[in-house]
PDB file of C-alpha atoms and ligand atoms in Angstrom:
ATOM      1  CA  MET A  26      39.872  51.150 -48.471  1.00 47.00           C
ATOM      2  CA  GLY A  27      39.715  53.034 -45.206  1.00 55.00           C
ATOM      3  CA  SER A  28      42.258  50.971 -43.271  1.00 78.00           C
ATOM      4  CA  GLU A  29      45.268  51.280 -45.552  1.00 93.00           C
ATOM      5  CA  THR A  30      48.659  50.934 -43.898  1.00 98.00           C
ATOM      6  CA  ILE A  31      51.244  53.470 -45.044  1.00 98.00           C
ATOM      7  CA  LEU A  32      54.913  52.773 -44.327  1.00 98.00           C
ATOM      8  CA  ILE A  33      57.308  55.686 -43.855  1.00 98.00           C
ATOM      9  CA  LEU A  34      60.970  54.764 -44.388  1.00 98.00           C
ATOM     10  CA  GLY A  35      63.023  57.375 -42.524  1.00 98.00           C
ATOM     11  CA  GLY A  36      60.002  58.333 -40.429  1.00 97.00           C
ATOM     12  CA  SER A  37      62.034  60.424 -37.973  1.00 97.00           C
ATOM     13  CA  GLY A  38      63.871  62.345 -40.705  1.00 98.00           C
ATOM     14  CA  LYS A  39      63.343  65.875 -42.001  1.00 98.00           C
ATOM     15  CA  THR A  40      60.701  64.856 -44.537  1.00 98.00           C
ATOM     16  CA  GLY A  41      59.553  61.485 -43.125  1.00 98.00           C
ATOM     17  CA  ARG A  42      58.578  63.029 -39.775  1.00 98.00           C
ATOM     18  CA  ARG A  43      56.501  65.663 -41.538  1.00 98.00           C
ATOM     19  CA  VAL A  44      54.840  63.122 -43.837  1.00 98.00           C
ATOM     20  CA  ALA A  45      54.004  60.925 -40.830  1.00 98.00           C
ATOM     21  CA  GLU A  46      52.554  63.829 -38.802  1.00 98.00           C
ATOM     22  CA  ARG A  47      50.271  64.813 -41.654  1.00 98.00           C
ATOM     23  CA  LEU A  48      49.061  61.273 -42.313  1.00 98.00           C
ATOM     24  CA  MET A  49      48.444  60.639 -38.614  1.00 98.00           C
ATOM     25  CA  ALA A  50      46.454  63.896 -38.399  1.00 98.00           C
ATOM     26  CA  GLN A  51      44.257  62.455 -41.167  1.00 97.00           C
ATOM     27  CA  GLY A  52      43.748  59.319 -39.075  1.00 97.00           C
ATOM     28  CA  LYS A  53      45.774  57.091 -41.393  1.00 97.00           C
ATOM     29  CA  ASP A  54      47.385  53.888 -40.188  1.00 98.00           C
ATOM     30  CA  VAL A  55      51.062  54.834 -40.317  1.00 98.00           C
ATOM     31  CA  ARG A  56      54.080  52.579 -39.734  1.00 98.00           C
ATOM     32  CA  LEU A  57      57.450  54.255 -39.159  1.00 98.00           C
ATOM     33  CA  ALA A  58      60.604  52.347 -40.005  1.00 98.00           C
ATOM     34  CA  SER A  59      64.272  53.142 -39.550  1.00 98.00           C
ATOM     35  CA  ARG A  60      67.239  51.740 -37.624  1.00 98.00           C
ATOM     36  CA  SER A  61      65.732  52.849 -34.292  1.00 97.00           C
ATOM     37  CA  THR A  62      62.233  51.382 -34.729  1.00 96.00           C
ATOM     38  CA  VAL A  63      61.042  47.943 -33.644  1.00 92.00           C
ATOM     39  CA  PRO A  64      61.279  46.030 -35.886  1.00 89.00           C
ATOM     40  CA  ALA A  65      64.250  47.893 -37.294  1.00 95.00           C
ATOM     41  CA  PHE A  66      64.706  48.845 -40.940  1.00 98.00           C
ATOM     42  CA  ASP A  67      68.289  49.388 -42.055  1.00 98.00           C
ATOM     43  CA  TRP A  68      69.227  50.176 -45.660  1.00 98.00           C
ATOM     44  CA  THR A  69      72.529  48.351 -45.061  1.00 97.00           C
ATOM     45  CA  ASP A  70      70.839  45.138 -43.866  1.00 97.00           C
ATOM     46  CA  PRO A  71      67.942  43.747 -45.969  1.00 97.00           C
ATOM     47  CA  SER A  72      67.087  41.105 -43.369  1.00 96.00           C
ATOM     48  CA  GLY A  73      64.500  43.387 -41.756  1.00 95.00           C
ATOM     49  CA  TRP A  74      62.849  44.697 -44.935  1.00 98.00           C
ATOM     50  CA  ALA A  75      60.210  41.982 -45.369  1.00 97.00           C
ATOM     51  CA  ALA A  76      58.814  42.571 -41.869  1.00 97.00           C
ATOM     52  CA  ALA A  77      58.584  46.310 -42.513  1.00 97.00           C
ATOM     53  CA  LEU A  78      56.655  45.721 -45.764  1.00 97.00           C
ATOM     54  CA  GLU A  79      54.242  43.104 -44.375  1.00 97.00           C
ATOM     55  CA  GLY A  80      50.619  44.214 -44.811  1.00 97.00           C
ATOM     56  CA  VAL A  81      51.636  47.581 -46.275  1.00 98.00           C
ATOM     57  CA  ASP A  82      49.519  49.251 -48.989  1.00 98.00           C
ATOM     58  CA  ALA A  83      51.730  52.253 -49.772  1.00 98.00           C
ATOM     59  CA  ALA A  84      55.071  53.656 -48.662  1.00 98.00           C
ATOM     60  CA  TYR A  85      57.065  56.885 -48.534  1.00 98.00           C
ATOM     61  CA  VAL A  86      60.689  56.031 -49.288  1.00 98.00           C
ATOM     62  CA  SER A  87      63.532  58.351 -48.245  1.00 98.00           C
ATOM     63  CA  TYR A  88      66.835  56.594 -48.792  1.00 98.00           C
ATOM     64  CA  GLN A  89      69.947  57.101 -46.639  1.00 97.00           C
ATOM     65  CA  PRO A  90      72.268  58.803 -47.052  1.00 95.00           C
ATOM     66  CA  ASP A  91      71.623  59.719 -50.701  1.00 95.00           C
ATOM     67  CA  LEU A  92      70.522  57.944 -53.877  1.00 96.00           C
ATOM     68  CA  ALA A  93      73.834  58.946 -55.467  1.00 93.00           C
ATOM     69  CA  VAL A  94      75.978  56.735 -53.220  1.00 94.00           C
ATOM     70  CA  PRO A  95      77.280  53.369 -54.441  1.00 93.00           C
ATOM     71  CA  GLY A  96      74.794  50.586 -53.669  1.00 95.00           C
ATOM     72  CA  ALA A  97      71.702  52.818 -53.662  1.00 96.00           C
ATOM     73  CA  VAL A  98      70.350  51.621 -57.008  1.00 96.00           C
ATOM     74  CA  GLU A  99      70.681  47.977 -55.984  1.00 96.00           C
ATOM     75  CA  ALA A 100      69.020  48.659 -52.615  1.00 97.00           C
ATOM     76  CA  ILE A 101      66.093  50.530 -54.173  1.00 98.00           C
ATOM     77  CA  GLY A 102      65.706  47.789 -56.795  1.00 97.00           C
ATOM     78  CA  MET A 103      65.669  45.110 -54.098  1.00 97.00           C
ATOM     79  CA  LEU A 104      63.183  47.029 -51.959  1.00 98.00           C
ATOM     80  CA  CYS A 105      60.868  47.574 -54.930  1.00 98.00           C
ATOM     81  CA  ARG A 106      60.941  43.901 -55.920  1.00 97.00           C
ATOM     82  CA  LEU A 107      60.138  42.898 -52.352  1.00 97.00           C
ATOM     83  CA  ALA A 108      57.355  45.494 -52.216  1.00 98.00           C
ATOM     84  CA  ALA A 109      55.858  44.027 -55.412  1.00 97.00           C
ATOM     85  CA  GLU A 110      55.973  40.518 -53.910  1.00 97.00           C
ATOM     86  CA  LYS A 111      54.287  41.789 -50.734  1.00 97.00           C
ATOM     87  CA  GLY A 112      51.467  43.410 -52.722  1.00 97.00           C
ATOM     88  CA  VAL A 113      52.397  47.027 -51.994  1.00 98.00           C
ATOM     89  CA  LYS A 114      50.435  49.156 -54.458  1.00 98.00           C
ATOM     90  CA  HIS A 115      52.188  52.519 -54.380  1.00 98.00           C
ATOM     91  CA  LEU A 116      55.713  53.739 -53.583  1.00 98.00           C
ATOM     92  CA  VAL A 117      56.494  57.458 -53.267  1.00 98.00           C
ATOM     93  CA  LEU A 118      60.246  57.964 -53.650  1.00 98.00           C
ATOM     94  CA  LEU A 119      62.114  61.070 -52.490  1.00 98.00           C
ATOM     95  CA  SER A 120      64.888  61.757 -54.979  1.00 98.00           C
ATOM     96  CA  GLY A 121      67.574  64.395 -55.488  1.00 96.00           C
ATOM     97  CA  ARG A 122      67.120  66.940 -58.274  1.00 95.00           C
ATOM     98  CA  GLY A 123      69.990  67.000 -60.743  1.00 92.00           C
ATOM     99  CA  GLU A 124      71.565  63.774 -59.497  1.00 92.00           C
ATOM    100  CA  ASP A 125      72.156  61.541 -62.534  1.00 88.00           C
ATOM    101  CA  GLU A 126      72.793  58.552 -60.255  1.00 88.00           C
ATOM    102  CA  ALA A 127      69.438  59.042 -58.535  1.00 93.00           C
ATOM    103  CA  GLN A 128      67.756  58.630 -61.906  1.00 92.00           C
ATOM    104  CA  ALA A 129      69.043  55.054 -62.061  1.00 93.00           C
ATOM    105  CA  ALA A 130      67.272  54.379 -58.750  1.00 95.00           C
ATOM    106  CA  GLU A 131      64.132  56.049 -60.127  1.00 96.00           C
ATOM    107  CA  GLN A 132      64.398  53.722 -63.133  1.00 96.00           C
ATOM    108  CA  ALA A 133      64.588  50.679 -60.830  1.00 95.00           C
ATOM    109  CA  LEU A 134      61.363  51.834 -59.168  1.00 97.00           C
ATOM    110  CA  LYS A 135      59.634  52.422 -62.507  1.00 96.00           C
ATOM    111  CA  GLN A 136      60.559  48.924 -63.690  1.00 94.00           C
ATOM    112  CA  SER A 137      59.339  47.201 -60.522  1.00 94.00           C
ATOM    113  CA  GLY A 138      55.695  47.085 -61.553  1.00 94.00           C
ATOM    114  CA  VAL A 139      54.608  48.829 -58.331  1.00 97.00           C
ATOM    115  CA  GLY A 140      52.698  52.092 -58.799  1.00 98.00           C
ATOM    116  CA  TYR A 141      55.140  54.948 -58.296  1.00 98.00           C
ATOM    117  CA  THR A 142      55.406  58.662 -57.680  1.00 98.00           C
ATOM    118  CA  ILE A 143      58.836  60.303 -57.722  1.00 98.00           C
ATOM    119  CA  ILE A 144      59.483  63.541 -55.864  1.00 98.00           C
ATOM    120  CA  SER A 145      62.748  64.962 -57.114  1.00 98.00           C
ATOM    121  CA  ALA A 146      63.632  67.740 -54.686  1.00 98.00           C
ATOM    122  CA  SER A 147      66.074  70.628 -54.587  1.00 97.00           C
ATOM    123  CA  TRP A 148      68.039  71.478 -51.393  1.00 97.00           C
ATOM    124  CA  PHE A 149      65.911  71.765 -48.273  1.00 98.00           C
ATOM    125  CA  PHE A 150      65.590  74.967 -46.196  1.00 98.00           C
ATOM    126  CA  GLN A 151      65.903  72.683 -43.173  1.00 98.00           C
ATOM    127  CA  ASN A 152      69.542  71.852 -43.975  1.00 98.00           C
ATOM    128  CA  PHE A 153      70.174  75.238 -42.303  1.00 98.00           C
ATOM    129  CA  SER A 154      68.022  74.542 -39.226  1.00 98.00           C
ATOM    130  CA  GLU A 155      67.904  70.780 -38.692  1.00 97.00           C
ATOM    131  CA  ALA A 156      70.930  69.328 -40.422  1.00 93.00           C
ATOM    132  CA  PHE A 157      74.584  69.746 -41.284  1.00 92.00           C
ATOM    133  CA  LEU A 158      74.561  73.512 -41.935  1.00 96.00           C
ATOM    134  CA  LEU A 159      73.173  74.294 -38.473  1.00 97.00           C
ATOM    135  CA  ASP A 160      76.487  74.155 -36.586  1.00 95.00           C
ATOM    136  CA  GLY A 161      78.082  76.827 -38.766  1.00 96.00           C
ATOM    137  CA  ILE A 162      75.069  79.132 -38.453  1.00 97.00           C
ATOM    138  CA  GLN A 163      75.131  78.767 -34.663  1.00 97.00           C
ATOM    139  CA  ALA A 164      78.893  79.381 -34.597  1.00 96.00           C
ATOM    140  CA  GLY A 165      78.493  82.621 -36.601  1.00 97.00           C
ATOM    141  CA  GLU A 166      80.307  81.462 -39.737  1.00 97.00           C
ATOM    142  CA  LEU A 167      79.155  78.991 -42.361  1.00 98.00           C
ATOM    143  CA  VAL A 168      82.089  77.730 -44.410  1.00 97.00           C
ATOM    144  CA  LEU A 169      81.254  75.836 -47.590  1.00 97.00           C
ATOM    145  CA  PRO A 170      82.962  74.909 -50.872  1.00 97.00           C
ATOM    146  CA  ILE A 171      80.464  76.851 -52.953  1.00 97.00           C
ATOM    147  CA  GLY A 172      80.458  80.309 -54.508  1.00 93.00           C
ATOM    148  CA  ASP A 173      77.758  82.102 -56.453  1.00 95.00           C
ATOM    149  CA  VAL A 174      75.862  79.072 -57.746  1.00 97.00           C
ATOM    150  CA  LYS A 175      72.153  79.540 -57.111  1.00 98.00           C
ATOM    151  CA  GLU A 176      69.845  76.872 -55.736  1.00 98.00           C
ATOM    152  CA  PRO A 177      66.019  76.917 -55.552  1.00 98.00           C
ATOM    153  CA  PHE A 178      65.939  75.858 -51.865  1.00 98.00           C
ATOM    154  CA  ILE A 179      62.625  74.278 -50.831  1.00 98.00           C
ATOM    155  CA  ASP A 180      60.730  73.857 -47.558  1.00 98.00           C
ATOM    156  CA  ALA A 181      60.532  70.250 -46.292  1.00 98.00           C
ATOM    157  CA  ASP A 182      56.936  71.077 -45.330  1.00 98.00           C
ATOM    158  CA  ASP A 183      56.089  71.589 -49.010  1.00 98.00           C
ATOM    159  CA  ILE A 184      57.785  68.297 -49.884  1.00 98.00           C
ATOM    160  CA  ALA A 185      55.757  66.541 -47.176  1.00 99.00           C
ATOM    161  CA  ASP A 186      52.538  68.092 -48.470  1.00 98.00           C
ATOM    162  CA  VAL A 187      53.321  66.839 -51.984  1.00 99.00           C
ATOM    163  CA  ALA A 188      54.138  63.365 -50.643  1.00 98.00           C
ATOM    164  CA  VAL A 189      50.913  63.226 -48.630  1.00 98.00           C
ATOM    165  CA  ALA A 190      48.892  64.337 -51.659  1.00 98.00           C
ATOM    166  CA  ALA A 191      50.560  61.567 -53.680  1.00 98.00           C
ATOM    167  CA  LEU A 192      49.809  58.979 -50.990  1.00 98.00           C
ATOM    168  CA  THR A 193      46.207  59.949 -50.302  1.00 98.00           C
ATOM    169  CA  GLU A 194      44.716  61.479 -53.439  1.00 97.00           C
ATOM    170  CA  PRO A 195      44.048  59.921 -56.838  1.00 96.00           C
ATOM    171  CA  GLY A 196      45.952  60.960 -59.934  1.00 97.00           C
ATOM    172  CA  HIS A 197      49.570  60.836 -58.765  1.00 98.00           C
ATOM    173  CA  VAL A 198      50.599  57.315 -59.797  1.00 98.00           C
ATOM    174  CA  GLY A 199      53.159  57.331 -62.618  1.00 98.00           C
ATOM    175  CA  LYS A 200      54.058  60.983 -62.019  1.00 98.00           C
ATOM    176  CA  ILE A 201      57.479  62.564 -61.493  1.00 98.00           C
ATOM    177  CA  TYR A 202      57.403  65.863 -59.631  1.00 98.00           C
ATOM    178  CA  GLU A 203      60.431  68.112 -59.709  1.00 98.00           C
ATOM    179  CA  VAL A 204      59.882  70.281 -56.671  1.00 98.00           C
ATOM    180  CA  THR A 205      61.693  73.557 -55.945  1.00 98.00           C
ATOM    181  CA  GLY A 206      61.152  76.612 -53.821  1.00 98.00           C
ATOM    182  CA  PRO A 207      59.904  79.865 -55.390  1.00 98.00           C
ATOM    183  CA  GLN A 208      63.270  81.616 -55.851  1.00 98.00           C
ATOM    184  CA  LEU A 209      66.918  81.037 -56.694  1.00 98.00           C
ATOM    185  CA  MET A 210      69.402  81.985 -53.969  1.00 98.00           C
ATOM    186  CA  THR A 211      73.097  81.540 -53.353  1.00 98.00           C
ATOM    187  CA  PHE A 212      74.167  79.972 -50.058  1.00 98.00           C
ATOM    188  CA  GLY A 213      75.566  83.389 -49.122  1.00 98.00           C
ATOM    189  CA  GLU A 214      72.168  85.024 -49.706  1.00 98.00           C
ATOM    190  CA  ALA A 215      70.466  82.371 -47.585  1.00 98.00           C
ATOM    191  CA  VAL A 216      72.931  82.999 -44.742  1.00 98.00           C
ATOM    192  CA  ALA A 217      72.420  86.773 -45.080  1.00 98.00           C
ATOM    193  CA  GLU A 218      68.656  86.266 -44.724  1.00 98.00           C
ATOM    194  CA  ILE A 219      69.176  84.152 -41.605  1.00 98.00           C
ATOM    195  CA  ALA A 220      71.483  86.859 -40.187  1.00 98.00           C
ATOM    196  CA  ARG A 221      68.813  89.497 -40.904  1.00 98.00           C
ATOM    197  CA  GLN A 222      66.044  87.473 -39.267  1.00 97.00           C
ATOM    198  CA  THR A 223      68.100  86.598 -36.181  1.00 97.00           C
ATOM    199  CA  GLY A 224      69.797  89.995 -35.835  1.00 96.00           C
ATOM    200  CA  ARG A 225      73.105  88.134 -35.509  1.00 96.00           C
ATOM    201  CA  ASP A 226      76.368  88.651 -37.339  1.00 96.00           C
ATOM    202  CA  ILE A 227      76.668  85.429 -39.357  1.00 97.00           C
ATOM    203  CA  ARG A 228      79.262  85.260 -42.097  1.00 97.00           C
ATOM    204  CA  PHE A 229      79.405  83.060 -45.167  1.00 98.00           C
ATOM    205  CA  THR A 230      82.854  81.980 -46.368  1.00 98.00           C
ATOM    206  CA  THR A 231      83.721  80.096 -49.544  1.00 97.00           C
ATOM    207  CA  VAL A 232      86.608  77.633 -49.489  1.00 97.00           C
ATOM    208  CA  ASP A 233      88.206  75.450 -52.104  1.00 97.00           C
ATOM    209  CA  ILE A 234      86.649  71.963 -52.248  1.00 97.00           C
ATOM    210  CA  ASP A 235      89.979  70.209 -51.567  1.00 97.00           C
ATOM    211  CA  ASP A 236      90.612  72.397 -48.508  1.00 97.00           C
ATOM    212  CA  TYR A 237      87.074  71.693 -47.309  1.00 97.00           C
ATOM    213  CA  ALA A 238      87.548  67.936 -47.751  1.00 97.00           C
ATOM    214  CA  ALA A 239      90.824  68.185 -45.821  1.00 97.00           C
ATOM    215  CA  MET A 240      89.001  70.016 -42.989  1.00 95.00           C
ATOM    216  CA  LEU A 241      86.416  67.222 -42.849  1.00 95.00           C
ATOM    217  CA  GLU A 242      89.168  64.606 -42.861  1.00 96.00           C
ATOM    218  CA  GLN A 243      90.893  66.366 -39.980  1.00 96.00           C
ATOM    219  CA  ALA A 244      87.583  66.327 -38.078  1.00 93.00           C
ATOM    220  CA  GLN A 245      87.563  62.535 -38.655  1.00 96.00           C
ATOM    221  CA  ILE A 246      84.429  62.610 -40.806  1.00 94.00           C
ATOM    222  CA  PRO A 247      84.014  59.201 -42.514  1.00 95.00           C
ATOM    223  CA  ALA A 248      85.416  58.930 -46.032  1.00 95.00           C
ATOM    224  CA  ASP A 249      82.089  57.980 -47.645  1.00 94.00           C
ATOM    225  CA  TYR A 250      80.455  61.120 -46.185  1.00 94.00           C
ATOM    226  CA  ILE A 251      83.316  63.251 -47.542  1.00 96.00           C
ATOM    227  CA  TRP A 252      82.818  61.609 -50.942  1.00 95.00           C
ATOM    228  CA  LEU A 253      79.111  62.562 -50.834  1.00 95.00           C
ATOM    229  CA  VAL A 254      79.838  66.158 -49.817  1.00 95.00           C
ATOM    230  CA  ARG A 255      82.357  66.471 -52.642  1.00 95.00           C
ATOM    231  CA  TYR A 256      79.842  65.022 -55.105  1.00 93.00           C
ATOM    232  CA  LEU A 257      77.019  67.336 -53.985  1.00 94.00           C
ATOM    233  CA  PHE A 258      79.116  70.516 -53.993  1.00 94.00           C
ATOM    234  CA  THR A 259      80.888  69.887 -57.282  1.00 92.00           C
ATOM    235  CA  THR A 260      78.678  67.741 -59.508  1.00 91.00           C
ATOM    236  CA  VAL A 261      75.150  68.667 -58.407  1.00 92.00           C
ATOM    237  CA  LEU A 262      75.793  72.302 -57.449  1.00 94.00           C
ATOM    238  CA  ASP A 263      77.385  73.169 -60.801  1.00 93.00           C
ATOM    239  CA  GLY A 264      74.520  75.363 -61.962  1.00 94.00           C
ATOM    240  CA  ARG A 265      72.353  72.566 -63.380  1.00 95.00           C
ATOM    241  CA  ASN A 266      69.611  73.283 -60.813  1.00 96.00           C
ATOM    242  CA  GLU A 267      69.481  77.031 -61.415  1.00 97.00           C
ATOM    243  CA  SER A 268      65.805  77.064 -62.358  1.00 98.00           C
ATOM    244  CA  VAL A 269      62.515  76.932 -60.499  1.00 98.00           C
ATOM    245  CA  THR A 270      59.542  74.736 -61.374  1.00 98.00           C
ATOM    246  CA  ASP A 271      55.841  75.145 -60.662  1.00 98.00           C
ATOM    247  CA  ASP A 272      55.277  71.510 -59.639  1.00 98.00           C
ATOM    248  CA  VAL A 273      54.441  72.422 -56.011  1.00 98.00           C
ATOM    249  CA  LEU A 274      51.776  74.825 -57.297  1.00 98.00           C
ATOM    250  CA  GLN A 275      50.460  72.177 -59.695  1.00 98.00           C
ATOM    251  CA  VAL A 276      50.127  69.525 -56.972  1.00 98.00           C
ATOM    252  CA  LEU A 277      49.086  71.644 -53.990  1.00 98.00           C
ATOM    253  CA  GLY A 278      47.229  74.511 -55.641  1.00 98.00           C
ATOM    254  CA  HIS A 279      49.431  77.111 -53.926  1.00 98.00           C
ATOM    255  CA  PRO A 280      52.991  78.276 -54.519  1.00 98.00           C
ATOM    256  CA  PRO A 281      55.879  76.937 -52.419  1.00 98.00           C
ATOM    257  CA  ARG A 282      56.918  78.827 -49.302  1.00 98.00           C
ATOM    258  CA  GLY A 283      59.688  81.403 -49.594  1.00 98.00           C
ATOM    259  CA  PHE A 284      62.966  81.322 -47.673  1.00 98.00           C
ATOM    260  CA  ALA A 285      62.325  84.597 -45.798  1.00 98.00           C
ATOM    261  CA  ASP A 286      59.088  83.220 -44.318  1.00 98.00           C
ATOM    262  CA  PHE A 287      60.864  80.065 -43.233  1.00 98.00           C
ATOM    263  CA  ALA A 288      63.806  82.001 -41.774  1.00 98.00           C
ATOM    264  CA  ARG A 289      61.505  84.306 -39.790  1.00 98.00           C
ATOM    265  CA  GLU A 290      59.697  81.348 -38.250  1.00 98.00           C
ATOM    266  CA  ALA A 291      62.850  79.318 -37.573  1.00 98.00           C
ATOM    267  CA  ALA A 292      64.580  82.361 -36.010  1.00 97.00           C
ATOM    268  CA  ALA A 293      61.651  82.747 -33.607  1.00 97.00           C
ATOM    269  CA  THR A 294      62.216  79.207 -32.305  1.00 97.00           C
ATOM    270  CA  GLY A 295      65.738  80.149 -31.156  1.00 96.00           C
ATOM    271  CA  VAL A 296      67.374  77.363 -33.198  1.00 97.00           C
ATOM    272  CA  TRP A 297      69.930  79.818 -34.628  1.00 97.00           C
ATOM    273  CA  GLU A 298      70.993  81.398 -31.351  1.00 93.00           C
ATOM    274  CA  GLY A 299      74.768  81.641 -31.038  1.00 76.00           C
ATOM    275  CA  LEU A 300      76.783  79.063 -29.167  1.00 70.00           C
ATOM    276  CA  LYS A 301      77.476  80.070 -25.565  1.00 58.00           C
TER     277      LYS A 301
HETATM  278  N1  NAP B   6      68.681  67.471 -47.615  1.00 95.77           N
HETATM  279  C1  NAP B   6      68.419  67.865 -48.839  1.00 95.77           C
HETATM  280  O1  NAP B   6      68.561  69.049 -49.173  1.00 95.77           O
HETATM  281  C2  NAP B   6      67.903  66.874 -49.844  1.00 95.77           C
HETATM  282  C3  NAP B   6      67.480  67.319 -51.102  1.00 95.77           C
HETATM  283  C4  NAP B   6      66.965  66.389 -52.025  1.00 95.77           C
HETATM  284  C5  NAP B   6      66.888  65.053 -51.672  1.00 95.77           C
HETATM  285  N2  NAP B   6      67.316  64.660 -50.444  1.00 95.77           N
HETATM  286  C6  NAP B   6      67.232  63.238 -50.087  1.00 95.77           C
HETATM  287  O2  NAP B   6      66.489  63.082 -48.911  1.00 95.77           O
HETATM  288  C7  NAP B   6      66.822  61.814 -48.319  1.00 95.77           C
HETATM  289  C8  NAP B   6      66.900  61.987 -46.844  1.00 95.77           C
HETATM  290  O3  NAP B   6      65.630  62.350 -46.385  1.00 95.77           O
HETATM  291  P1  NAP B   6      65.430  63.256 -45.128  1.00 95.77           P
HETATM  292  O4  NAP B   6      66.315  64.480 -45.260  1.00 95.77           O
HETATM  293  O5  NAP B   6      63.974  63.437 -44.932  1.00 95.77           O
HETATM  294  O6  NAP B   6      66.012  62.302 -43.991  1.00 95.77           O
HETATM  295  P2  NAP B   6      67.002  62.696 -42.821  1.00 95.77           P
HETATM  296  O7  NAP B   6      66.565  63.924 -42.135  1.00 95.77           O
HETATM  297  O8  NAP B   6      68.374  62.598 -43.382  1.00 95.77           O
HETATM  298  O9  NAP B   6      66.670  61.543 -41.750  1.00 95.77           O
HETATM  299  C9  NAP B   6      67.268  60.386 -41.653  1.00 95.77           C
HETATM  300  C10 NAP B   6      66.172  59.322 -41.447  1.00 95.77           C
HETATM  301  O10 NAP B   6      66.642  58.134 -42.018  1.00 95.77           O
HETATM  302  C11 NAP B   6      66.849  57.170 -40.971  1.00 95.77           C
HETATM  303  N3  NAP B   6      68.095  56.480 -41.282  1.00 95.77           N
HETATM  304  C12 NAP B   6      69.363  56.937 -41.207  1.00 95.77           C
HETATM  305  N4  NAP B   6      70.217  55.989 -41.612  1.00 95.77           N
HETATM  306  C13 NAP B   6      69.478  54.900 -41.954  1.00 95.77           C
HETATM  307  C14 NAP B   6      69.776  53.601 -42.427  1.00 95.77           C
HETATM  308  N5  NAP B   6      71.029  53.196 -42.644  1.00 95.77           N
HETATM  309  N6  NAP B   6      68.751  52.758 -42.667  1.00 95.77           N
HETATM  310  C15 NAP B   6      67.487  53.119 -42.461  1.00 95.77           C
HETATM  311  N7  NAP B   6      67.128  54.341 -42.005  1.00 95.77           N
HETATM  312  C16 NAP B   6      68.114  55.213 -41.756  1.00 95.77           C
HETATM  313  C17 NAP B   6      66.880  57.964 -39.661  1.00 95.77           C
HETATM  314  O11 NAP B   6      66.391  57.219 -38.558  1.00 95.77           O
HETATM  315  P3  NAP B   6      67.342  56.240 -37.697  1.00 95.77           P
HETATM  316  O12 NAP B   6      68.446  57.064 -37.162  1.00 95.77           O
HETATM  317  O13 NAP B   6      66.407  55.706 -36.639  1.00 95.77           O
HETATM  318  O14 NAP B   6      67.789  55.149 -38.604  1.00 95.77           O
HETATM  319  C18 NAP B   6      65.887  59.080 -39.989  1.00 95.77           C
HETATM  320  O15 NAP B   6      64.562  58.635 -39.835  1.00 95.77           O
HETATM  321  C19 NAP B   6      68.149  61.387 -48.958  1.00 95.77           C
HETATM  322  O16 NAP B   6      67.901  60.338 -49.864  1.00 95.77           O
HETATM  323  C20 NAP B   6      68.577  62.623 -49.711  1.00 95.77           C
HETATM  324  O17 NAP B   6      69.333  62.339 -50.842  1.00 95.77           O
HETATM  325  C21 NAP B   6      67.801  65.511 -49.520  1.00 95.77           C
END
């Protein structure tokens, strides 16, 4: 004990970066791995995986781009088998709530013989501030193929806290946490809250999924990304996730952060200022 090495796959991502920061603040020996690290870790090229896992005791695994895409189950299965061979004791997998395909990847982890914790998360707040919804917010109009379906958006900071608890405290091996924020909101309500906090006029517009896919195609977005967007906005956002859980409270001892708090803080950073 004491000098455990913890690997973070996707260590510069929305959750991985936060997990790494927390572990480093605790003085843990942290190894970040992604396509831009040396040595590199690429989900599309297993040749670098063994080096990343060498001497590792535990790992936080965020897959790219999503556990629902073809090939994800095989990749997770292969990584888990390699981790078992390398003597890794604990894998903490970030999964997508309501994604049936992701459950097959979770199953591959469970069957690997490595100790596991699964964090099955709802949509992140940070999609609005650090990811693909940011451009629309900055432009003053977010256009999405979604209507009044509600989602229990969650703060990536809460996810990171749960992951760090799983990696550093006893009692989390063999557990599946379904983590959500404290309230259900539509995408329109989330945009309205951002508009309120920034004092800007930001509209939310719903479009038909086929029209949205055509817009992405016109913008020369790769076909596999368009497939994923279509899957997320039709299959996953069909109302199946319209419930909140108390798993964050159970793990952390406090409730998850609300969207208004997040939006106030993010607005103060200037990230949502309009495009000049
Ligand atoms: N966003 C949501 O609302 C949400 C909700 C539930 C679950 N999830 C799941 O969260 C996971 C993504 O986690 P995140 O949002 O924390 O990450 P993220 O912000 O999407 O960050 C991407 C990270 O992955 C690395 N990366 C990108 N492509 C890679 C590749 N081919 N091989 C290896 N590394 C790669 C990037 O670094 P490099 O560029 O250096 O490679 C970066 O560190 C996905 O599995 C997604 O399904 C997301």
